[in-house]
Amino acid sequence: MIKQSIKGVNLGGWLVLERWITPSIFSGCSATDETSLCRELGAGAKKRLRTHFETYITKEDFIWLKEAGVSAVRIPVGYWIFGDEEPYVGAIDVLDNAMRWAAETGIKVIIDLHTAPGSQNGWDHSGLAGEPEWFKDQSRIDKTVETIDRIAARYHTAVNLIGIELLNEPRWDVPLETLVGYYKAAYEAVRRHSREDVMVIVSDAFRPAEMTVRLQEFEWSNLVLDCHLYQVFSQEDKSLTTEQHIEKTFIEWKGLLQDLQQTIPVIVGEWSIALDEQSLSELTPLQKEATYRAYAAAQMYVFENAHGWFYWTYKTEGGGNWSFKQSITQGKLFL
């Protein structure tokens, strides 16, 4: 089980590409996701992506994270990580390196399966934008279980592996019974190989209360629920004032985490200090900086009601408030 609160960071845009994080990888292409990029590049995909995999994150980044006070990283990977899925470029050796660098720098690791065949949510960060088809075909679900099994088997001796996340952000309209059936098969795959102290992490699929009730039916050891908390995407959140954002954090989010923690351990697997410009439009630059610091402090305080948190994301080519590294260096975040 989790012995202390985790202060973590996501290594987004590294082994699963997102155009907004690393637009240079998509330079000269019309592709919007990793699938279409690999298809558009064809034979040139391997060179471009391997260069990115081998240079975007290195051991120096792990050293920096450790010195900044980070205790763990969440590493998103694709179901194609082993390199045997067309048209994708594999990177299992790079993940091996990441596990070694993390061990050498004293950082714990959660491996997060961020994509599934056919897409579990239809968003670009699932590797394939469009209509989600993953849950409509049992062979796709079986392939996803197989990937989890291979990951668990490969890293079963890694003492710094603290968790495997079965699938990132299945959309709210994935049938609950189908999703829970997948969770059951994937949980069993992890437990065939892993230590009992390795967390099996499941997404709340944007319905935390319903998911928690359903999961109580199973006697699964060291099961952890992952909630992703943002106030930047919905029109309702965009219309909030800065004071209302902080109020929502202290009241709504704190209440949610406290309620969930009564029945299941929870981590906040993704969060950020990013806010929509609509919420900040009437503020001076100095007031904006103060807002970011206050919003960051409020979230980290409230997330003490969970078993840990992971900022999204470590860095972006454009910097800004989505970049943990820039937010730390600019004094907006303090660990």
Short mmCIF file of C-alpha atoms in Angstrom, two decimals:
data_model
loop_
_atom_site.label_atom_id
_atom_site.label_comp_id
_atom_site.label_asym_id
_atom_site.label_seq_id
_atom_site.Cartn_x
_atom_site.Cartn_y
_atom_site.Cartn_z
CA MET A 1 0.00 0.00 0.00
CA ILE A 2 0.94 3.67 -0.31
CA LYS A 3 3.01 4.62 2.72
CA GLN A 4 3.32 8.36 2.09
CA SER A 5 1.79 11.00 -0.13
CA ILE A 6 3.25 11.02 -3.63
CA LYS A 7 4.39 14.26 -5.24
CA GLY A 8 4.67 13.31 -8.87
CA VAL A 9 4.91 14.53 -12.43
CA ASN A 10 3.65 13.09 -15.72
CA LEU A 11 6.16 12.60 -18.51
CA GLY A 12 3.58 13.50 -21.13
CA GLY A 13 4.39 13.95 -24.80
CA TRP A 14 7.35 11.57 -24.61
CA LEU A 15 6.39 7.97 -25.40
CA VAL A 16 2.86 8.94 -26.43
CA LEU A 17 2.88 11.97 -28.70
CA GLU A 18 0.61 15.00 -28.39
CA ARG A 19 0.93 17.70 -31.00
CA TRP A 20 0.35 20.58 -28.58
CA ILE A 21 3.14 19.36 -26.27
CA THR A 22 5.80 18.76 -28.94
CA PRO A 23 4.66 20.44 -32.17
CA SER A 24 8.13 20.06 -33.70
CA ILE A 25 7.59 16.29 -34.05
CA PHE A 26 4.60 17.04 -36.29
CA SER A 27 6.44 19.66 -38.34
CA GLY A 28 5.53 19.54 -42.03
CA CYS A 29 2.68 17.09 -41.41
CA SER A 30 -1.08 17.51 -41.25
CA ALA A 31 -1.38 14.67 -38.71
CA THR A 32 -3.23 15.37 -35.47
CA ASP A 33 -2.31 12.23 -33.52
CA GLU A 34 0.39 9.56 -33.35
CA THR A 35 -1.46 7.13 -35.62
CA SER A 36 -1.92 9.60 -38.46
CA LEU A 37 1.63 10.92 -37.97
CA CYS A 38 3.17 7.46 -38.35
CA ARG A 39 1.05 6.80 -41.43
CA GLU A 40 1.91 10.14 -42.99
CA LEU A 41 5.63 9.75 -42.35
CA GLY A 42 5.70 6.15 -43.51
CA ALA A 43 9.26 4.81 -43.59
CA GLY A 44 10.49 8.08 -42.11
CA ALA A 45 8.52 7.64 -38.89
CA LYS A 46 11.13 5.49 -37.17
CA LYS A 47 13.97 7.98 -37.47
CA ARG A 48 11.90 10.99 -36.42
CA LEU A 49 10.21 9.32 -33.47
CA ARG A 50 13.27 7.45 -32.23
CA THR A 51 15.23 10.71 -32.18
CA HIS A 52 12.47 12.22 -30.06
CA PHE A 53 12.24 9.22 -27.71
CA GLU A 54 15.99 9.23 -27.12
CA THR A 55 16.45 12.97 -26.58
CA TYR A 56 13.25 14.53 -25.16
CA ILE A 57 13.71 12.93 -21.75
CA THR A 58 17.12 11.79 -20.47
CA LYS A 59 18.67 10.90 -17.15
CA GLU A 60 19.38 14.61 -16.62
CA ASP A 61 15.63 15.21 -16.44
CA PHE A 62 15.26 12.61 -13.71
CA ILE A 63 18.10 14.26 -11.80
CA TRP A 64 16.37 17.64 -12.14
CA LEU A 65 13.04 16.21 -10.97
CA LYS A 66 14.62 14.61 -7.92
CA GLU A 67 16.37 17.84 -6.97
CA ALA A 68 13.06 19.70 -7.41
CA GLY A 69 11.43 17.45 -4.80
CA VAL A 70 9.52 15.07 -7.07
CA SER A 71 9.13 11.58 -5.63
CA ALA A 72 7.52 9.76 -8.58
CA VAL A 73 6.76 9.95 -12.28
CA ARG A 74 3.78 8.68 -14.23
CA ILE A 75 4.93 7.53 -17.66
CA PRO A 76 2.25 7.32 -20.38
CA VAL A 77 2.91 4.53 -22.89
CA GLY A 78 1.07 3.26 -25.96
CA TYR A 79 -0.19 -0.26 -26.46
CA TRP A 80 2.38 -0.38 -29.26
CA ILE A 81 5.30 0.16 -26.83
CA PHE A 82 6.79 -3.27 -27.64
CA GLY A 83 7.23 -2.34 -31.31
CA ASP A 84 5.12 -5.05 -32.93
CA GLU A 85 2.14 -2.93 -34.01
CA GLU A 86 1.92 -1.20 -37.39
CA PRO A 87 2.33 1.66 -38.18
CA TYR A 88 3.78 2.59 -34.81
CA VAL A 89 7.36 2.94 -33.60
CA GLY A 90 8.24 0.89 -30.52
CA ALA A 91 10.10 2.26 -27.51
CA ILE A 92 10.31 -0.52 -24.93
CA ASP A 93 14.08 -0.04 -24.68
CA VAL A 94 13.50 3.63 -23.88
CA LEU A 95 11.06 2.65 -21.13
CA ASP A 96 13.74 0.26 -19.83
CA ASN A 97 16.11 3.23 -19.69
CA ALA A 98 13.52 5.32 -17.85
CA MET A 99 13.06 2.62 -15.24
CA ARG A 100 16.83 2.46 -14.74
CA TRP A 101 17.26 6.24 -14.54
CA ALA A 102 14.42 6.47 -12.05
CA ALA A 103 15.99 3.78 -9.88
CA GLU A 104 19.38 5.47 -10.02
CA THR A 105 17.91 8.81 -8.95
CA GLY A 106 15.54 7.47 -6.30
CA ILE A 107 12.31 8.17 -8.17
CA LYS A 108 9.30 5.84 -8.12
CA VAL A 109 7.38 5.00 -11.30
CA ILE A 110 3.80 4.43 -12.39
CA ILE A 111 3.49 3.00 -15.90
CA ASP A 112 0.27 4.32 -17.41
CA LEU A 113 -1.27 2.60 -20.44
CA HIS A 114 -2.38 5.76 -22.21
CA THR A 115 -3.77 4.27 -25.43
CA ALA A 116 -5.84 1.28 -26.50
CA PRO A 117 -6.57 -0.26 -29.93
CA GLY A 118 -9.36 1.69 -31.60
CA SER A 119 -9.13 4.44 -28.93
CA GLN A 120 -10.84 4.40 -25.55
CA ASN A 121 -11.95 8.03 -25.75
CA GLY A 122 -11.50 9.41 -29.27
CA TRP A 123 -9.07 12.11 -28.18
CA ASP A 124 -5.67 12.70 -29.76
CA HIS A 125 -3.79 11.64 -26.63
CA SER A 126 -5.25 8.15 -27.04
CA GLY A 127 -3.16 7.91 -30.20
CA LEU A 128 -6.20 8.06 -32.47
CA ALA A 129 -8.63 10.97 -32.64
CA GLY A 130 -12.20 10.31 -33.70
CA GLU A 131 -14.94 7.96 -32.58
CA PRO A 132 -13.82 5.59 -29.80
CA GLU A 133 -14.07 1.99 -30.99
CA TRP A 134 -12.03 0.10 -28.36
CA PHE A 135 -14.94 -1.19 -26.30
CA LYS A 136 -16.92 -2.41 -29.34
CA ASP A 137 -14.57 -5.28 -30.21
CA GLN A 138 -13.50 -7.97 -27.73
CA SER A 139 -10.29 -8.60 -29.68
CA ARG A 140 -9.22 -5.02 -28.97
CA ILE A 141 -9.93 -5.46 -25.28
CA ASP A 142 -8.00 -8.74 -25.27
CA LYS A 143 -5.06 -7.02 -26.95
CA THR A 144 -5.07 -4.37 -24.23
CA VAL A 145 -5.03 -7.04 -21.50
CA GLU A 146 -2.12 -8.70 -23.29
CA THR A 147 -0.18 -5.43 -23.27
CA ILE A 148 -0.75 -5.00 -19.53
CA ASP A 149 0.38 -8.60 -18.97
CA ARG A 150 3.60 -8.01 -20.92
CA ILE A 151 4.36 -4.80 -19.04
CA ALA A 152 3.76 -6.44 -15.66
CA ALA A 153 5.91 -9.43 -16.59
CA ARG A 154 8.77 -7.29 -17.88
CA TYR A 155 9.03 -5.09 -14.80
CA HIS A 156 7.99 -7.48 -12.04
CA THR A 157 11.44 -7.24 -10.41
CA ALA A 158 11.70 -3.44 -10.62
CA VAL A 159 11.65 -2.31 -7.00
CA ASN A 160 10.87 1.29 -7.97
CA LEU A 161 7.70 0.34 -9.87
CA ILE A 162 4.87 1.37 -7.56
CA GLY A 163 1.91 1.07 -9.90
CA ILE A 164 0.50 0.08 -13.26
CA GLU A 165 -2.45 2.07 -14.58
CA LEU A 166 -4.74 -0.17 -16.60
CA LEU A 167 -6.04 2.48 -19.02
CA ASN A 168 -6.00 6.26 -19.16
CA GLU A 169 -9.31 8.12 -19.32
CA PRO A 170 -11.83 5.71 -20.85
CA ARG A 171 -14.65 8.01 -21.91
CA TRP A 172 -17.83 8.33 -19.87
CA ASP A 173 -19.87 6.52 -22.52
CA VAL A 174 -17.82 3.32 -22.45
CA PRO A 175 -20.33 0.81 -21.00
CA LEU A 176 -19.54 0.33 -17.33
CA GLU A 177 -19.86 -3.45 -17.44
CA THR A 178 -17.46 -3.66 -20.39
CA LEU A 179 -14.96 -1.41 -18.65
CA VAL A 180 -15.16 -3.24 -15.32
CA GLY A 181 -14.79 -6.55 -17.18
CA TYR A 182 -11.59 -5.21 -18.72
CA TYR A 183 -10.38 -3.97 -15.34
CA LYS A 184 -10.94 -7.45 -13.88
CA ALA A 185 -8.96 -9.21 -16.63
CA ALA A 186 -6.17 -6.63 -16.57
CA TYR A 187 -5.99 -6.67 -12.76
CA GLU A 188 -5.52 -10.43 -12.85
CA ALA A 189 -2.80 -10.00 -15.49
CA VAL A 190 -0.89 -7.61 -13.25
CA ARG A 191 -1.25 -9.82 -10.20
CA ARG A 192 0.11 -12.84 -12.07
CA HIS A 193 3.47 -11.11 -12.06
CA SER A 194 3.63 -8.20 -9.63
CA ARG A 195 4.35 -7.80 -5.96
CA GLU A 196 1.31 -7.14 -3.80
CA ASP A 197 2.63 -3.68 -2.97
CA VAL A 198 2.42 -2.62 -6.63
CA MET A 199 -0.72 -0.55 -7.04
CA VAL A 200 -3.22 -1.51 -9.71
CA ILE A 201 -4.64 1.84 -10.78
CA VAL A 202 -7.97 2.33 -12.55
CA SER A 203 -9.37 5.48 -14.08
CA ASP A 204 -12.62 6.81 -12.67
CA ALA A 205 -13.76 7.18 -16.32
CA PHE A 206 -15.26 10.58 -15.43
CA ARG A 207 -17.84 8.97 -13.11
CA PRO A 208 -16.01 8.54 -9.79
CA ALA A 209 -18.98 7.86 -7.54
CA GLU A 210 -20.48 5.23 -9.85
CA MET A 211 -17.10 3.61 -10.44
CA THR A 212 -16.32 3.44 -6.73
CA VAL A 213 -19.61 1.70 -5.96
CA ARG A 214 -18.98 -0.86 -8.70
CA LEU A 215 -15.41 -1.58 -7.60
CA GLN A 216 -16.52 -2.33 -4.04
CA GLU A 217 -17.95 -5.61 -5.34
CA PHE A 218 -14.43 -6.97 -5.82
CA GLU A 219 -11.86 -7.92 -3.22
CA TRP A 220 -8.87 -6.62 -5.14
CA SER A 221 -5.69 -5.89 -3.24
CA ASN A 222 -3.98 -2.50 -3.46
CA LEU A 223 -6.49 -1.11 -5.94
CA VAL A 224 -6.29 2.67 -6.44
CA LEU A 225 -8.69 5.04 -8.21
CA ASP A 226 -7.27 7.74 -10.47
CA CYS A 227 -9.11 11.07 -10.75
CA HIS A 228 -8.03 13.79 -13.19
CA LEU A 229 -8.96 17.25 -11.97
CA TYR A 230 -8.88 20.31 -14.22
CA GLN A 231 -10.75 23.61 -14.30
CA VAL A 232 -9.87 24.70 -17.82
CA PHE A 233 -11.84 22.70 -20.41
CA SER A 234 -15.58 23.12 -19.81
CA GLN A 235 -17.41 26.33 -20.56
CA GLU A 236 -18.62 26.35 -16.97
CA ASP A 237 -15.04 26.37 -15.70
CA LYS A 238 -13.93 28.95 -18.24
CA SER A 239 -16.59 31.34 -16.94
CA LEU A 240 -15.41 31.13 -13.32
CA THR A 241 -13.58 34.01 -11.67
CA THR A 242 -10.21 33.32 -10.11
CA GLU A 243 -11.80 33.37 -6.66
CA GLN A 244 -14.41 30.84 -7.81
CA HIS A 245 -11.69 28.52 -9.14
CA ILE A 246 -10.05 28.43 -5.72
CA GLU A 247 -13.42 28.07 -4.00
CA LYS A 248 -14.25 25.09 -6.24
CA THR A 249 -10.93 23.52 -5.30
CA PHE A 250 -11.48 23.89 -1.57
CA ILE A 251 -15.13 22.89 -1.52
CA GLU A 252 -16.02 20.64 -4.46
CA TRP A 253 -12.71 18.87 -4.99
CA LYS A 254 -11.92 18.48 -1.31
CA GLY A 255 -15.36 16.98 -0.70
CA LEU A 256 -14.99 14.62 -3.65
CA LEU A 257 -11.62 13.29 -2.52
CA GLN A 258 -12.71 12.91 1.09
CA ASP A 259 -15.83 11.01 0.05
CA LEU A 260 -13.95 8.68 -2.30
CA GLN A 261 -11.16 8.01 0.17
CA GLN A 262 -13.69 6.53 2.58
CA THR A 263 -14.01 3.50 0.30
CA ILE A 264 -10.94 3.40 -1.99
CA PRO A 265 -7.46 4.97 -2.09
CA VAL A 266 -7.31 7.80 -4.62
CA ILE A 267 -4.57 9.54 -6.56
CA VAL A 268 -4.96 12.68 -8.63
CA GLY A 269 -3.17 11.36 -11.69
CA GLU A 270 -3.40 14.62 -13.61
CA TRP A 271 -3.79 18.27 -12.62
CA SER A 272 -2.37 21.62 -13.64
CA ILE A 273 -2.37 25.28 -12.73
CA ALA A 274 -3.51 26.13 -16.26
CA LEU A 275 -6.62 28.32 -16.48
CA ASP A 276 -8.48 29.67 -19.47
CA GLU A 277 -7.70 33.26 -20.40
CA GLN A 278 -11.39 34.09 -19.95
CA SER A 279 -10.95 33.68 -16.19
CA LEU A 280 -7.91 35.98 -16.19
CA SER A 281 -8.88 38.62 -18.74
CA GLU A 282 -9.38 41.47 -16.27
CA LEU A 283 -6.22 40.83 -14.23
CA THR A 284 -2.90 42.64 -14.44
CA PRO A 285 0.23 40.53 -15.07
CA LEU A 286 1.11 40.75 -11.38
CA GLN A 287 -2.38 39.64 -10.38
CA LYS A 288 -2.14 36.70 -12.80
CA GLU A 289 1.11 35.54 -11.22
CA ALA A 290 -0.45 35.77 -7.76
CA THR A 291 -3.47 33.83 -8.99
CA TYR A 292 -1.35 30.98 -10.33
CA ARG A 293 0.55 30.71 -7.05
CA ALA A 294 -2.64 30.73 -5.02
CA TYR A 295 -4.34 28.20 -7.30
CA ALA A 296 -1.30 25.92 -7.17
CA ALA A 297 -1.10 26.13 -3.38
CA ALA A 298 -4.84 25.48 -3.02
CA GLN A 299 -4.69 22.37 -5.18
CA MET A 300 -1.64 20.89 -3.48
CA TYR A 301 -3.23 21.51 -0.08
CA VAL A 302 -6.51 19.87 -1.09
CA PHE A 303 -4.73 16.95 -2.77
CA GLU A 304 -3.30 16.02 0.62
CA ASN A 305 -6.72 14.37 0.99
CA ALA A 306 -5.58 11.88 -1.67
CA HIS A 307 -2.70 9.43 -1.62
CA GLY A 308 -0.74 11.55 -4.05
CA TRP A 309 -0.76 13.66 -7.19
CA PHE A 310 0.94 13.93 -10.59
CA TYR A 311 1.24 17.26 -12.40
CA TRP A 312 0.45 17.31 -16.13
CA THR A 313 3.00 17.64 -17.55
CA TYR A 314 6.77 17.79 -16.94
CA LYS A 315 7.55 20.09 -19.86
CA THR A 316 6.24 21.34 -23.19
CA GLU A 317 8.05 22.91 -26.11
CA GLY A 318 5.99 26.06 -25.66
CA GLY A 319 6.45 26.28 -21.90
CA GLY A 320 3.61 27.97 -20.08
CA ASN A 321 1.53 26.81 -17.16
CA TRP A 322 1.17 23.25 -18.46
CA SER A 323 4.92 22.91 -17.92
CA PHE A 324 5.83 21.78 -14.41
CA LYS A 325 9.46 22.65 -15.03
CA GLN A 326 8.73 26.21 -16.10
CA SER A 327 6.18 26.70 -13.31
CA ILE A 328 8.80 25.66 -10.76
CA THR A 329 11.55 27.84 -12.22
CA GLN A 330 9.19 30.84 -12.42
CA GLY A 331 8.11 30.43 -8.81
CA LYS A 332 4.47 29.58 -9.49
CA LEU A 333 4.84 26.14 -7.89
CA PHE A 334 6.58 25.31 -4.63
CA LEU A 335 7.03 21.72 -3.41
#
